[in-house]
Short mmCIF file of C-alpha atoms in Angstrom, two decimals:
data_model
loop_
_atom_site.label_atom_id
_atom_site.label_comp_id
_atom_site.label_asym_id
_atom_site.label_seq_id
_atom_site.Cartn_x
_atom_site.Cartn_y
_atom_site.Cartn_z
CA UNK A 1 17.44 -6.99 -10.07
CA UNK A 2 16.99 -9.79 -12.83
CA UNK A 3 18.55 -13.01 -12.87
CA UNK A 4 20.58 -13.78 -16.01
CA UNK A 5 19.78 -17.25 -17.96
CA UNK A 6 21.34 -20.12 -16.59
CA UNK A 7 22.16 -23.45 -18.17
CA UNK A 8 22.76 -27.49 -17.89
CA UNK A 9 22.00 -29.28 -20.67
CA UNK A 10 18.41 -29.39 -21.51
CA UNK A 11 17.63 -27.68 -18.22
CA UNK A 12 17.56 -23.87 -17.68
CA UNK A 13 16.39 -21.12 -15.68
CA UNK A 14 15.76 -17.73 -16.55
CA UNK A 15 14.38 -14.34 -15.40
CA UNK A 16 10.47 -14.89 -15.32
CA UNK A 17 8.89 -12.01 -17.47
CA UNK A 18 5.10 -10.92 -17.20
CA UNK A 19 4.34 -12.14 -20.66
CA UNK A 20 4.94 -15.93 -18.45
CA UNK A 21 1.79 -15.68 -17.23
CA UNK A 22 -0.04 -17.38 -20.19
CA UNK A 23 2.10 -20.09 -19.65
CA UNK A 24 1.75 -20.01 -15.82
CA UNK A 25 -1.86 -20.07 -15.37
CA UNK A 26 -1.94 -23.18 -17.67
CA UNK A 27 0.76 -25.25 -16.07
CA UNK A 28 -1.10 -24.33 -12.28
CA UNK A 29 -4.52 -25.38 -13.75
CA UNK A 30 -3.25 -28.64 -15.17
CA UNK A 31 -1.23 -29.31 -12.00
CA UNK A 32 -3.63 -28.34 -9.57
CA UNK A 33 -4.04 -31.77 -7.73
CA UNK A 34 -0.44 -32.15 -8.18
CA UNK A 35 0.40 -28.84 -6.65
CA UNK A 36 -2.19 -27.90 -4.05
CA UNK A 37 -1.01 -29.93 -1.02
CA UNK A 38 2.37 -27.83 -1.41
CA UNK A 39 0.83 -24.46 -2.24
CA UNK A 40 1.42 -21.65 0.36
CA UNK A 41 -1.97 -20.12 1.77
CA UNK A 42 -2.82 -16.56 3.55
CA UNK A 43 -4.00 -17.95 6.94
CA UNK A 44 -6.34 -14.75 6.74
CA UNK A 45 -8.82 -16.60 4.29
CA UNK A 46 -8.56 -17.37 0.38
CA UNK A 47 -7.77 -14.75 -2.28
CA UNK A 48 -7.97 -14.78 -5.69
CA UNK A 49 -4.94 -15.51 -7.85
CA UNK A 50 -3.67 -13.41 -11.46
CA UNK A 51 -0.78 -14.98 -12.98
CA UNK A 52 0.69 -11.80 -14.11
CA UNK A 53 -0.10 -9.87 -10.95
CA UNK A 54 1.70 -11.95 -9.00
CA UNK A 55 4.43 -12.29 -11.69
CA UNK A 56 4.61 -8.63 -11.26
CA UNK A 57 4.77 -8.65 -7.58
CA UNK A 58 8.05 -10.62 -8.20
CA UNK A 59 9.98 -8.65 -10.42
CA UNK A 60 8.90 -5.70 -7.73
CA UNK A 61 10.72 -7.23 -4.96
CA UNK A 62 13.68 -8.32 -7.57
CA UNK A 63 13.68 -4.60 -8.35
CA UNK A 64 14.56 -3.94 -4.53
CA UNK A 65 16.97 -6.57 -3.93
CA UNK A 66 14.83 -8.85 -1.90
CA UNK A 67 14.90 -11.44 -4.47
CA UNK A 68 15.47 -13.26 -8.26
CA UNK A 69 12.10 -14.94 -9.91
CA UNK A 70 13.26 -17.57 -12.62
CA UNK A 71 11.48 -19.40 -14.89
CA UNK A 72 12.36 -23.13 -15.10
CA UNK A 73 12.37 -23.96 -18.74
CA UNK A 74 13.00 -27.97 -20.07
CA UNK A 75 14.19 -28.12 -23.79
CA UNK A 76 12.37 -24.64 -23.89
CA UNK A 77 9.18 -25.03 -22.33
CA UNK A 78 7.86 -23.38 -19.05
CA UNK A 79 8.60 -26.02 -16.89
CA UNK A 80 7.72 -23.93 -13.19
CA UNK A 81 9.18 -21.55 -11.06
CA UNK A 82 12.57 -21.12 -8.56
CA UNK A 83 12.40 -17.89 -6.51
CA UNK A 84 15.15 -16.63 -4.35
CA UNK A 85 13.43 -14.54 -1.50
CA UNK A 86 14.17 -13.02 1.41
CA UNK A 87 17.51 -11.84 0.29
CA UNK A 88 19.86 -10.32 2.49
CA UNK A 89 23.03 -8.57 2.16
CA UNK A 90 25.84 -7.54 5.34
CA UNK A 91 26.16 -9.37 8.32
CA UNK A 92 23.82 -11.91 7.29
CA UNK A 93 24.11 -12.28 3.37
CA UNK A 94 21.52 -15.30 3.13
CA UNK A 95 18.68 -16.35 1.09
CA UNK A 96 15.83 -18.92 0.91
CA UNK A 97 15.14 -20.91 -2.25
CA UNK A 98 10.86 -21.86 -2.63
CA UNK A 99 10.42 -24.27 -6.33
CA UNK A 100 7.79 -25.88 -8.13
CA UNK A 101 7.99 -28.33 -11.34
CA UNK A 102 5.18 -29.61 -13.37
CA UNK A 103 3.96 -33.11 -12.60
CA UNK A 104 5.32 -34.21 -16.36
CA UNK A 105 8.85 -32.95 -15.79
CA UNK A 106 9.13 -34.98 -12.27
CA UNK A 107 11.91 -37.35 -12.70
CA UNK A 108 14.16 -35.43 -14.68
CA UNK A 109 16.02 -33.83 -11.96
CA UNK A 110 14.93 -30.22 -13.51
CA UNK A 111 15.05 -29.37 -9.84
CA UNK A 112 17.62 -30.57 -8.08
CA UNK A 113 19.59 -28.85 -11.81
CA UNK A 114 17.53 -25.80 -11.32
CA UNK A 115 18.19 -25.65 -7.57
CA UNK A 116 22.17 -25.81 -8.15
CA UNK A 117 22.32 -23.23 -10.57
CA UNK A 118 20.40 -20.82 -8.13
CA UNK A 119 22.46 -21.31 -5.67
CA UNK A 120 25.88 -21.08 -7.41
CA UNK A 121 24.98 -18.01 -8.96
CA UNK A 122 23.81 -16.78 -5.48
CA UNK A 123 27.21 -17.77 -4.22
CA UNK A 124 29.70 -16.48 -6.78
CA UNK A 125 27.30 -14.07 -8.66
CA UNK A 126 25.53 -12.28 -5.75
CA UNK A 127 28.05 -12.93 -3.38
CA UNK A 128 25.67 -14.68 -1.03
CA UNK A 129 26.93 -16.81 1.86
CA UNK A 130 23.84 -18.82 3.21
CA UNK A 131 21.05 -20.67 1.22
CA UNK A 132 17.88 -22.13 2.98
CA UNK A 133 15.44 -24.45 1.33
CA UNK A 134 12.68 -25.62 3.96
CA UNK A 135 10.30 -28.77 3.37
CA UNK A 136 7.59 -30.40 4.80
CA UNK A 137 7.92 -33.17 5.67
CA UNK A 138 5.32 -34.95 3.68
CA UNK A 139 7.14 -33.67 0.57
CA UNK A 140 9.47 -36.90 -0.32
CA UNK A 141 9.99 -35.41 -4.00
CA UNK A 142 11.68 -31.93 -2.34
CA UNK A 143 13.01 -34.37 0.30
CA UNK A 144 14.89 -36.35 -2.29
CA UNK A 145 16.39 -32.38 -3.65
CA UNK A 146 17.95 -31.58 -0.65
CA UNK A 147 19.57 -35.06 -0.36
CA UNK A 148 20.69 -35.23 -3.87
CA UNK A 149 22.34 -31.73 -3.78
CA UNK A 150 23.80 -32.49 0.15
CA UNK A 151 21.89 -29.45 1.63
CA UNK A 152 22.61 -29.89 5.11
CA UNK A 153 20.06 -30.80 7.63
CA UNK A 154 19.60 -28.12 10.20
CA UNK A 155 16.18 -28.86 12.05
CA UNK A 156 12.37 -28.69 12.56
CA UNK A 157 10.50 -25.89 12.33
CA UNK A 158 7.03 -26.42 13.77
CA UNK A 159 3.76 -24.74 12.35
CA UNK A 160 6.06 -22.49 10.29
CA UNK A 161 4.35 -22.06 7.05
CA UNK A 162 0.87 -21.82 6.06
CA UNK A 163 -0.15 -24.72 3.39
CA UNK A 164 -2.59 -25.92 1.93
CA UNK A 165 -5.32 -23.82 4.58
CA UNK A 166 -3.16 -24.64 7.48
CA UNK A 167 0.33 -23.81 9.47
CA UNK A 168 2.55 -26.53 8.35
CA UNK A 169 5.76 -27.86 10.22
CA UNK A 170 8.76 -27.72 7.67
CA UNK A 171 12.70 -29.56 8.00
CA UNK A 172 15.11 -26.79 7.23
CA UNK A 173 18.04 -27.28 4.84
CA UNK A 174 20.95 -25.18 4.32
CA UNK A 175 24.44 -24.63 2.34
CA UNK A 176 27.32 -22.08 2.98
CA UNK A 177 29.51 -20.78 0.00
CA UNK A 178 32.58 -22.52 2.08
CA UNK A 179 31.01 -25.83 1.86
CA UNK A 180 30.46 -25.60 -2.35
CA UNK A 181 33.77 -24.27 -3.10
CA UNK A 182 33.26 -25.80 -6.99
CA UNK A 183 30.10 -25.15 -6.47
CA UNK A 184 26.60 -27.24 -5.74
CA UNK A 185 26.12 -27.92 -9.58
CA UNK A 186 29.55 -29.02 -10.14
CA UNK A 187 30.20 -30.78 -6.93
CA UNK A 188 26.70 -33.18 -7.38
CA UNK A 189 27.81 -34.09 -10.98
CA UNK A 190 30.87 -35.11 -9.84
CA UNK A 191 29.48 -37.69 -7.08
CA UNK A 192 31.28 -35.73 -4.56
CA UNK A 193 28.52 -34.76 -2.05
CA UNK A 194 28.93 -36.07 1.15
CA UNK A 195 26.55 -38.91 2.26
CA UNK A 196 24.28 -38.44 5.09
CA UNK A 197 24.03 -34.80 5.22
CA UNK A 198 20.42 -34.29 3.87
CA UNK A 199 19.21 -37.26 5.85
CA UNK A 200 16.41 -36.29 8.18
CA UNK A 201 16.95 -37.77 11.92
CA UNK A 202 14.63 -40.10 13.10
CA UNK A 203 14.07 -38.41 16.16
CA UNK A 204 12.48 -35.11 13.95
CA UNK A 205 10.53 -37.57 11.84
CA UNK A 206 8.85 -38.94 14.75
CA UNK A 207 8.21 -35.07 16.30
CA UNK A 208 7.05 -34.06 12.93
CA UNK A 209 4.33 -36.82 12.79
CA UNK A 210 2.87 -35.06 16.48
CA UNK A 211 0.68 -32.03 16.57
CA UNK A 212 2.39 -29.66 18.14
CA UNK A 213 0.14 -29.18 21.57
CA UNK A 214 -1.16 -24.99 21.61
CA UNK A 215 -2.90 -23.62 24.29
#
């Protein structure tokens, strides 16, 4: 399965294809410090990374139905990734959204853009019912996503993904088709998403900023 190009203005997304990984490997060096605090690990020790093996590794699991790679593009250029992953069809019919964006493109809401028209064509293409972006909650930039695009709070996950050389707590965020009738895209450009509904309770901030006691 390969996602279709999708557009707002000067903002797009597209299927990724192998021959990205030129373009990849460049914007990942030159945003390493930007990038690396955010970066899922393997909690089994570091391995080495290949742009277009990985690239392929997507397009494997698109081929399956598990997920759609895009590109994020700005007036044309590789911009960074969306990936839809852990896709899941019957009873359940959800999917989780992971980004990243190039420090030189922050600012000019290529996310939250990029984001929307994921999820709308998850919702009206795919026929998907659920969306789940989850954040740590360092990660004010993502942070400010969710709230833009009125993902609704759902809760705190503790130590659930490994970042950065460590299991990281994450706030989960979610949206059902019912809530986006118009759609996310449409509804945020019309100043029509609720207020509130991203907001992170105080109570959870406080709990995040605790290790979580083990043993």
């Amino acid at each position: 399965m390969s996602g279709p190009t999708l557009r707002d203005g000067n903002i797009s997304i597209r299927a990724i294809r192998v021959r990205d990984g030129r373009a990849l490997e460049r914007e990942l060096l030159n945003n390493r410090t930007w990038l690396r605090k955010w970066e899922a690990t393997n909690p089994t020790g570091p391995v080495g990374f290949d742009a277009r093996a990985s690239i392929r590794s997507l397009l494997a699991h698109a081929r399956t139905g598990n997920g759609v790679p895009f590109a994020v593009e700005y007036d044309g250029e590789f911009a960074g990734q969306l990936n839809i992953s852990g896709m899941s069809y019957g009873s359940l019919s959800s999917a989780s959204v992971g980004y990243w964006v190039a420090e030189r493109f922050a600012g000019k809401d290529v996310i939250p853009t990029a984001v929307a028209l994921a999820t709308d064509h998850c919702f009206f293409s795919l026929g998907l019912h659920r969306m789940e972006i989850c954040i740590r909650p360092e990660n004010a930039p993502s942070l400010r996503v969710v709230e833009k695009l009125g993902f609704r709070y759902e809760g705190l996950r503790r130590r659930f993904i490994h970042i950065n050389g460590d299991w990281r707590d994450h706030f989960c965020f979610a949206l059902t088709v019912e809530e986006v009738p118009s759609g996310v895209l449409r509804r945020w450009k019309d100043g029509r998403v609720p207020r509130g509904v991203g907001s992170v309770p105080a109570a959870d901030r406080a709990l995040a900023e605790k290790p979580l006691r083990l043993g």
